[in-house]
Short mmCIF file of C-alpha atoms and ligand atoms in Angstrom, two decimals:
data_model
loop_
_atom_site.label_atom_id
_atom_site.label_comp_id
_atom_site.label_asym_id
_atom_site.label_seq_id
_atom_site.Cartn_x
_atom_site.Cartn_y
_atom_site.Cartn_z
CA UNK U 1 -20.84 -16.22 6.38
CA UNK U 2 -17.03 -16.70 6.27
CA UNK U 3 -15.53 -17.70 2.92
CA UNK U 4 -12.49 -19.94 3.30
CA UNK U 5 -10.42 -20.04 0.12
CA UNK U 6 -7.95 -22.94 -0.19
CA UNK U 7 -10.01 -25.26 2.02
CA UNK U 8 -8.41 -28.44 0.64
CA UNK U 9 -4.79 -27.57 1.49
CA UNK U 10 -2.95 -28.56 4.66
CA UNK U 11 -3.79 -25.39 6.58
CA UNK U 12 -7.20 -25.02 4.91
CA UNK U 13 -8.28 -28.43 6.23
CA UNK U 14 -7.39 -27.43 9.77
CA UNK U 15 -9.13 -24.06 9.45
CA UNK U 16 -12.30 -25.94 8.38
CA UNK U 17 -12.14 -28.06 11.54
CA UNK U 18 -11.51 -25.02 13.77
CA UNK U 19 -14.31 -22.94 12.28
CA UNK U 20 -16.74 -25.84 12.68
CA UNK U 21 -15.61 -26.40 16.28
CA UNK U 22 -16.22 -22.72 17.02
CA UNK U 23 -19.66 -22.78 15.36
CA UNK U 24 -18.57 -20.22 12.79
CA UNK U 25 -20.66 -20.48 9.63
CA UNK U 26 -18.46 -20.85 6.58
CA UNK U 27 -18.27 -21.92 2.98
CA UNK U 28 -15.08 -23.31 1.46
CA UNK U 29 -13.61 -23.38 -2.02
CA UNK U 30 -10.31 -24.48 -3.53
CA UNK U 31 -8.95 -24.52 -7.09
CA UNK U 32 -12.46 -25.03 -8.58
CA UNK U 33 -13.02 -21.31 -7.92
CA UNK U 34 -9.64 -20.01 -9.03
CA UNK U 35 -8.16 -17.05 -7.22
CA UNK U 36 -6.66 -16.10 -10.59
CA UNK U 37 -10.12 -15.36 -12.00
CA UNK U 38 -11.72 -12.25 -10.51
CA UNK U 39 -15.11 -12.83 -12.15
CA UNK U 40 -15.22 -16.43 -10.90
CA UNK U 41 -14.53 -15.16 -7.36
CA UNK U 42 -17.14 -12.44 -7.69
CA UNK U 43 -19.66 -14.87 -9.17
CA UNK U 44 -19.15 -17.30 -6.29
CA UNK U 45 -19.60 -14.61 -3.65
CA UNK U 46 -22.75 -13.30 -5.24
CA UNK U 47 -25.86 -13.82 -3.09
CA UNK U 48 -23.97 -15.61 -0.29
CA UNK U 49 -23.85 -12.83 2.27
CA UNK U 50 -20.08 -13.16 2.70
CA UNK U 51 -18.92 -11.32 5.83
CA UNK U 52 -15.24 -12.36 6.01
CA UNK U 53 -12.69 -13.85 3.62
CA UNK U 54 -9.79 -16.11 4.65
CA UNK U 55 -7.23 -17.16 2.06
CA UNK U 56 -5.10 -20.29 2.57
CA UNK U 57 -4.53 -20.90 -1.17
CA UNK U 58 -1.04 -20.31 -2.51
CA UNK U 59 1.81 -21.65 -4.61
CA UNK U 60 3.75 -23.49 -1.90
CA UNK U 61 6.33 -25.57 -3.81
CA UNK U 62 9.36 -23.56 -2.68
CA UNK U 63 11.97 -25.28 -4.88
CA UNK U 64 9.75 -25.66 -7.94
CA UNK U 65 8.98 -21.94 -7.81
CA UNK U 66 12.60 -21.18 -8.77
CA UNK U 67 11.87 -22.47 -12.30
CA UNK U 68 8.12 -21.75 -12.40
CA UNK U 69 8.36 -18.04 -11.64
CA UNK U 70 5.40 -16.72 -13.62
CA UNK U 71 2.90 -19.20 -12.19
CA UNK U 72 4.22 -18.73 -8.64
CA UNK U 73 3.77 -14.97 -9.10
CA UNK U 74 0.22 -15.44 -10.47
CA UNK U 75 -0.83 -17.50 -7.45
CA UNK U 76 1.07 -15.68 -4.71
CA UNK U 77 0.72 -12.09 -5.88
CA UNK U 78 -2.10 -11.72 -8.39
CA UNK U 79 -4.43 -14.21 -6.66
CA UNK U 80 -4.32 -12.35 -3.31
CA UNK U 81 -4.74 -9.06 -5.21
CA UNK U 82 -7.98 -10.38 -6.76
CA UNK U 83 -9.27 -11.52 -3.38
CA UNK U 84 -8.34 -8.22 -1.71
CA UNK U 85 -10.09 -6.27 -4.49
CA UNK U 86 -13.22 -8.34 -4.00
CA UNK U 87 -13.03 -8.02 -0.20
CA UNK U 88 -12.91 -4.24 -0.63
CA UNK U 89 -15.85 -4.33 -3.05
CA UNK U 90 -17.88 -6.44 -0.61
CA UNK U 91 -16.76 -4.30 2.34
CA UNK U 92 -15.49 -7.31 4.33
CA UNK U 93 -12.25 -8.03 6.25
CA UNK U 94 -9.63 -10.24 4.62
CA UNK U 95 -7.24 -12.64 6.40
CA UNK U 96 -4.29 -13.81 4.30
CA UNK U 97 -1.39 -16.13 5.13
CA UNK U 98 2.19 -15.15 4.39
CA UNK U 99 5.57 -16.51 5.36
CA UNK U 100 8.90 -16.11 7.16
CA UNK U 101 10.49 -16.48 3.69
CA UNK U 102 9.91 -12.77 3.09
CA UNK U 103 13.05 -12.32 5.25
CA UNK U 104 16.59 -13.17 4.23
CA UNK U 105 17.56 -15.10 7.36
CA UNK U 106 20.37 -12.79 8.42
CA UNK U 107 18.75 -11.80 11.75
CA UNK U 108 19.95 -13.26 15.02
CA UNK U 109 17.01 -12.41 17.28
CA UNK U 110 13.23 -12.78 16.76
CA UNK U 111 12.06 -10.78 13.74
CA UNK U 112 9.33 -8.19 14.29
CA UNK U 113 6.66 -7.07 11.82
CA UNK U 114 8.54 -3.79 11.31
CA UNK U 115 11.74 -5.46 10.07
CA UNK U 116 12.31 -4.63 6.39
CA UNK U 117 11.62 -7.61 4.15
CA UNK U 118 14.30 -9.04 1.87
CA UNK U 119 13.31 -12.36 0.30
CA UNK U 120 16.04 -14.60 -1.08
CA UNK U 121 14.01 -16.82 -3.43
CA UNK U 122 11.07 -16.77 -5.83
CA UNK U 123 8.56 -18.14 -3.31
CA UNK U 124 9.44 -15.47 -0.72
CA UNK U 125 9.58 -12.75 -3.37
CA UNK U 126 6.14 -13.59 -4.75
CA UNK U 127 4.62 -13.91 -1.28
CA UNK U 128 6.07 -10.46 -0.47
CA UNK U 129 4.48 -9.13 -3.67
CA UNK U 130 1.19 -10.64 -2.49
CA UNK U 131 1.43 -8.77 0.81
CA UNK U 132 1.97 -5.50 -1.04
CA UNK U 133 -0.81 -6.21 -3.54
CA UNK U 134 -3.28 -6.72 -0.69
CA UNK U 135 -2.30 -3.47 1.01
CA UNK U 136 -2.69 -1.69 -2.36
CA UNK U 137 -6.26 -2.94 -2.75
CA UNK U 138 -7.80 -2.79 0.72
CA UNK U 139 -7.08 -1.46 4.18
CA UNK U 140 -9.21 -4.00 6.07
CA UNK U 141 -6.70 -6.86 6.02
CA UNK U 142 -4.85 -9.14 8.42
CA UNK U 143 -1.72 -10.72 6.96
CA UNK U 144 -0.52 -13.54 9.21
CA UNK U 145 3.09 -14.51 8.54
CA UNK U 146 3.78 -18.04 9.71
CA UNK U 147 6.54 -20.64 9.36
CA UNK U 148 7.44 -24.35 9.34
CA UNK U 149 3.79 -25.48 9.28
CA UNK U 150 2.66 -29.05 9.83
CA UNK U 151 -0.90 -30.31 9.85
CA UNK U 152 -2.88 -33.53 9.95
CA UNK U 153 -3.94 -33.43 6.30
CA UNK U 154 -0.74 -32.74 4.44
CA UNK U 155 2.68 -34.04 3.60
CA UNK U 156 4.85 -32.56 6.28
CA UNK U 157 8.13 -32.82 8.16
CA UNK U 158 6.70 -34.76 11.13
CA UNK U 159 5.18 -37.55 9.05
CA UNK U 160 8.23 -37.61 6.75
CA UNK U 161 10.74 -37.94 9.58
CA UNK U 162 8.84 -40.67 11.44
CA UNK U 163 8.61 -42.61 8.18
CA UNK U 164 12.32 -42.03 7.48
CA UNK U 165 13.41 -43.04 10.99
CA UNK U 166 11.35 -46.23 10.77
CA UNK U 167 13.03 -47.23 7.53
CA UNK U 168 16.67 -46.15 7.93
CA UNK U 169 19.59 -46.90 10.22
CA UNK U 170 20.34 -43.18 10.38
CA UNK U 171 19.02 -39.86 9.08
CA UNK U 172 20.88 -36.60 8.51
CA UNK U 173 19.09 -33.36 9.36
CA UNK U 174 20.23 -29.76 8.94
CA UNK U 175 21.36 -28.11 12.13
CA UNK U 176 22.16 -24.63 10.85
CA UNK U 177 18.66 -23.29 10.10
CA UNK U 178 16.78 -21.88 13.07
CA UNK U 179 13.05 -21.32 13.25
CA UNK U 180 9.87 -22.48 14.97
CA UNK U 181 7.77 -25.44 13.86
CA UNK U 182 4.09 -24.54 13.94
CA UNK U 183 1.08 -26.79 14.27
CA UNK U 184 -1.71 -25.68 11.89
CA UNK U 185 -4.00 -25.92 14.94
CA UNK U 186 -2.25 -22.88 16.48
CA UNK U 187 -2.63 -20.73 13.38
CA UNK U 188 -6.23 -21.86 12.80
CA UNK U 189 -7.24 -20.89 16.32
CA UNK U 190 -5.71 -17.43 15.82
CA UNK U 191 -7.73 -17.09 12.60
CA UNK U 192 -10.92 -18.11 14.45
CA UNK U 193 -10.15 -15.61 17.25
CA UNK U 194 -9.71 -12.74 14.78
CA UNK U 195 -13.00 -13.62 13.09
CA UNK U 196 -14.74 -13.96 16.47
CA UNK U 197 -13.53 -10.60 17.72
CA UNK U 198 -14.35 -8.74 14.53
CA UNK U 199 -17.77 -10.29 14.09
CA UNK U 200 -18.44 -9.62 17.78
CA UNK U 201 -17.94 -5.93 17.02
CA UNK U 202 -14.53 -5.53 18.70
CA UNK U 203 -12.02 -3.33 16.96
CA UNK U 204 -8.83 -5.08 15.97
CA UNK U 205 -6.00 -3.15 14.32
CA UNK U 206 -5.43 -4.17 10.70
CA UNK U 207 -1.99 -5.03 9.42
CA UNK U 208 0.71 -7.68 9.49
CA UNK U 209 1.05 -10.11 12.40
CA UNK U 210 3.60 -12.85 13.07
CA UNK U 211 2.01 -16.13 14.20
CA UNK U 212 3.93 -19.31 14.97
CA UNK U 213 4.31 -21.58 17.97
CA UNK U 214 6.86 -20.43 20.56
CA UNK U 215 10.51 -21.45 20.70
CA UNK U 216 13.68 -21.39 18.67
CA UNK U 217 15.18 -24.61 17.33
CA UNK U 218 16.80 -26.22 14.30
CA UNK U 219 15.36 -28.99 12.10
CA UNK U 220 17.84 -31.33 13.85
CA UNK U 221 16.42 -30.40 17.28
CA UNK U 222 12.91 -30.84 15.91
CA UNK U 223 13.75 -34.32 14.60
CA UNK U 224 15.16 -35.42 17.97
CA UNK U 225 11.95 -34.34 19.71
CA UNK U 226 9.82 -36.03 17.02
CA UNK U 227 11.83 -39.22 17.66
CA UNK U 228 11.28 -38.96 21.41
CA UNK U 229 7.55 -38.22 21.23
CA UNK U 230 6.89 -40.75 18.44
CA UNK U 231 8.60 -43.43 20.56
CA UNK U 232 6.48 -42.50 23.58
CA UNK U 233 3.34 -42.72 21.42
CA UNK U 234 4.33 -46.15 20.05
CA UNK U 235 4.79 -44.81 16.52
CA UNK U 236 8.51 -45.55 16.22
CA UNK U 237 9.11 -49.11 15.05
CA UNK U 238 12.88 -48.60 14.64
CA UNK U 239 14.07 -47.05 17.89
CA UNK U 240 17.72 -47.52 16.89
CA UNK U 241 17.71 -44.98 14.09
CA UNK U 242 20.46 -42.44 14.70
CA UNK U 243 19.75 -38.77 14.01
CA UNK U 244 22.88 -36.96 12.78
CA UNK U 245 23.26 -33.20 12.32
CA UNK U 246 24.49 -31.80 9.02
CA UNK U 247 24.99 -28.46 7.27
CA UNK U 248 22.55 -26.98 4.75
CA UNK U 249 25.46 -26.81 2.30
CA UNK U 250 25.59 -30.63 2.25
CA UNK U 251 22.11 -30.74 0.68
CA UNK U 252 21.89 -27.99 -1.94
CA UNK U 253 18.33 -27.18 -3.00
CA UNK U 254 17.17 -24.96 -5.90
CA UNK U 255 15.76 -22.40 -3.43
CA UNK U 256 17.89 -20.86 -0.70
CA UNK U 257 16.34 -21.13 2.81
CA UNK U 258 16.65 -18.38 5.44
CA UNK U 259 19.22 -19.44 8.08
CA UNK U 260 17.30 -17.70 10.85
CA UNK U 261 13.56 -17.22 10.67
CA UNK U 262 12.28 -17.01 14.23
CA UNK U 263 9.39 -14.53 14.22
CA UNK U 264 8.60 -12.22 17.13
CA UNK U 265 5.03 -13.00 18.19
CA UNK U 266 4.53 -10.32 20.84
CA UNK U 267 2.21 -8.20 18.67
CA UNK U 268 -0.38 -10.94 18.05
CA UNK U 269 -0.21 -12.17 21.66
CA UNK U 270 -0.75 -8.68 23.02
CA UNK U 271 -3.46 -7.77 20.50
CA UNK U 272 -5.51 -10.91 21.06
CA UNK U 273 -4.61 -11.34 24.74
CA UNK U 274 -3.37 -14.88 24.19
CA UNK U 275 -0.28 -16.95 24.91
CA UNK U 276 0.74 -19.09 21.96
CA UNK U 277 1.74 -22.68 22.71
CA UNK U 278 5.33 -23.85 22.94
CA UNK U 279 6.48 -25.93 19.94
CA UNK U 280 6.98 -29.09 22.05
CA UNK U 281 3.46 -28.89 23.46
CA UNK U 282 2.07 -28.35 19.95
CA UNK U 283 3.98 -31.36 18.64
CA UNK U 284 2.45 -33.45 21.43
CA UNK U 285 -1.03 -32.22 20.50
CA UNK U 286 -0.30 -33.37 16.95
CA UNK U 287 1.23 -36.77 17.72
CA UNK U 288 -1.35 -37.70 20.37
CA UNK U 289 -4.36 -36.62 18.32
CA UNK U 290 -6.89 -39.06 16.91
CA UNK U 291 -6.48 -37.07 13.68
CA UNK U 292 -2.81 -38.11 13.34
CA UNK U 293 -2.83 -39.98 10.03
CA UNK U 294 -0.92 -43.24 10.60
CA UNK U 295 -1.15 -44.08 6.89
CA UNK U 296 1.24 -41.21 6.20
CA UNK U 297 4.02 -42.82 8.23
CA UNK U 298 3.62 -46.22 6.57
CA UNK U 299 6.32 -47.17 4.07
N1 NAP X 301 3.55 -25.11 4.59
C1 NAP X 301 4.36 -24.30 5.24
O1 NAP X 301 5.34 -24.72 5.90
C2 NAP X 301 4.11 -22.81 5.21
C3 NAP X 301 5.02 -21.97 5.87
C4 NAP X 301 4.78 -20.58 5.87
C5 NAP X 301 3.66 -20.09 5.22
N2 NAP X 301 2.82 -20.94 4.57
C6 NAP X 301 1.65 -20.36 3.89
O2 NAP X 301 0.50 -20.95 4.48
C7 NAP X 301 -0.56 -21.03 3.51
C8 NAP X 301 -1.11 -22.44 3.50
O3 NAP X 301 -0.08 -23.34 3.14
P1 NAP X 301 -0.34 -24.90 2.96
O4 NAP X 301 0.98 -25.57 3.21
O5 NAP X 301 -1.56 -25.31 3.68
O6 NAP X 301 -0.61 -24.95 1.39
P2 NAP X 301 -1.10 -26.17 0.47
O7 NAP X 301 -1.30 -27.40 1.30
O8 NAP X 301 -0.17 -26.22 -0.69
O9 NAP X 301 -2.54 -25.68 -0.01
C9 NAP X 301 -2.72 -24.70 -0.97
C10 NAP X 301 -4.09 -24.90 -1.58
O10 NAP X 301 -4.30 -23.88 -2.56
C11 NAP X 301 -5.00 -24.47 -3.64
N3 NAP X 301 -4.88 -23.72 -4.89
C12 NAP X 301 -3.87 -23.76 -5.79
N4 NAP X 301 -4.15 -22.97 -6.83
C13 NAP X 301 -5.35 -22.39 -6.59
C14 NAP X 301 -6.16 -21.47 -7.30
N5 NAP X 301 -5.79 -20.97 -8.49
N6 NAP X 301 -7.33 -21.09 -6.74
C15 NAP X 301 -7.74 -21.58 -5.54
N7 NAP X 301 -7.01 -22.46 -4.83
C16 NAP X 301 -5.83 -22.87 -5.34
C17 NAP X 301 -4.32 -25.82 -3.75
O11 NAP X 301 -5.07 -26.68 -4.57
P3 NAP X 301 -4.34 -27.77 -5.52
O12 NAP X 301 -3.69 -28.74 -4.60
O13 NAP X 301 -5.46 -28.31 -6.32
O14 NAP X 301 -3.32 -27.01 -6.34
C18 NAP X 301 -4.26 -26.25 -2.31
O15 NAP X 301 -5.43 -26.91 -1.89
C19 NAP X 301 0.06 -20.54 2.21
O16 NAP X 301 -0.24 -19.19 2.03
C20 NAP X 301 1.56 -20.70 2.42
O17 NAP X 301 2.30 -19.79 1.63
C21 NAP X 301 3.02 -22.28 4.55
#
């Protein structure tokens, strides 16, 4: 039985759907079984025949983390350490989700797993500490670094921009941060594939893997494509909204964002023998899905 921790978050919700679709038996928990409490985790696992642990729980408020350092560290570093310790004790593999924010954004070509990390904010720093904590506790881990996630069940850039375009004459979007938007569906299916291969007895090298959709764009490019696809899907009530590019410096935020965070996905594609979807195709999957939550684009 797979144990999915953080099942009520944006990614966690999608992982639930994917595991069910793949007939993978699982049990899910969220903050009611806190990852900060080792005995609560151990107590929950007891007698359940847990064979795999997946952790989607985290402190994800990037800007708030700058002034909430201790709690961010508890959730992003000590929580994963507790889970990894338990995974080791139970003798089961552990999949954990990390982030492109462990890098400083100074690269200019896709970043491989071997690139030295250098976070520039508290969120990235604490996520990096979480990666290290896991490796200190167990060797049977898969850390999947992802980026720019959007999913059906969460507040995210796609819903926000459609809502903004429907209610404004124009919107300004940063055009000097490059990365790859990633549908939670893509990451969830990679998680299911790893579980499937391992439970099917195949060997799969442990370690860090980069997993996002394919492509390299800015938030401005992403917004233009959202506008186009939302219009095609009949979701854009204000087709005249103008999308203007701007610089990150025009909208200072408490946390610095990496200017370039395109991850190199060749390792995961080669290891699993898959081709990840292109970001435009993934956006279409999202916008055209029956799971697209129209309430989230209402004003
Ligand atoms: N979103 C992105 O763009 C992005 C990008 C790169 C990487 N990631 C990583 O992807 C993963 C999933 O992100 P997400 O956006 O799906 O996160 P999310 O929506 O914020 O979900 C996180 C979940 O963790 C739960 N949680 C908080 N404290 C907990 C605790 N002590 N014990 C157990 N559960 C607890 C939260 O519950 P409450 O709501 O009750 O607090 C929430 O349901 C995270 O590891 C994140 O760092 C995300």
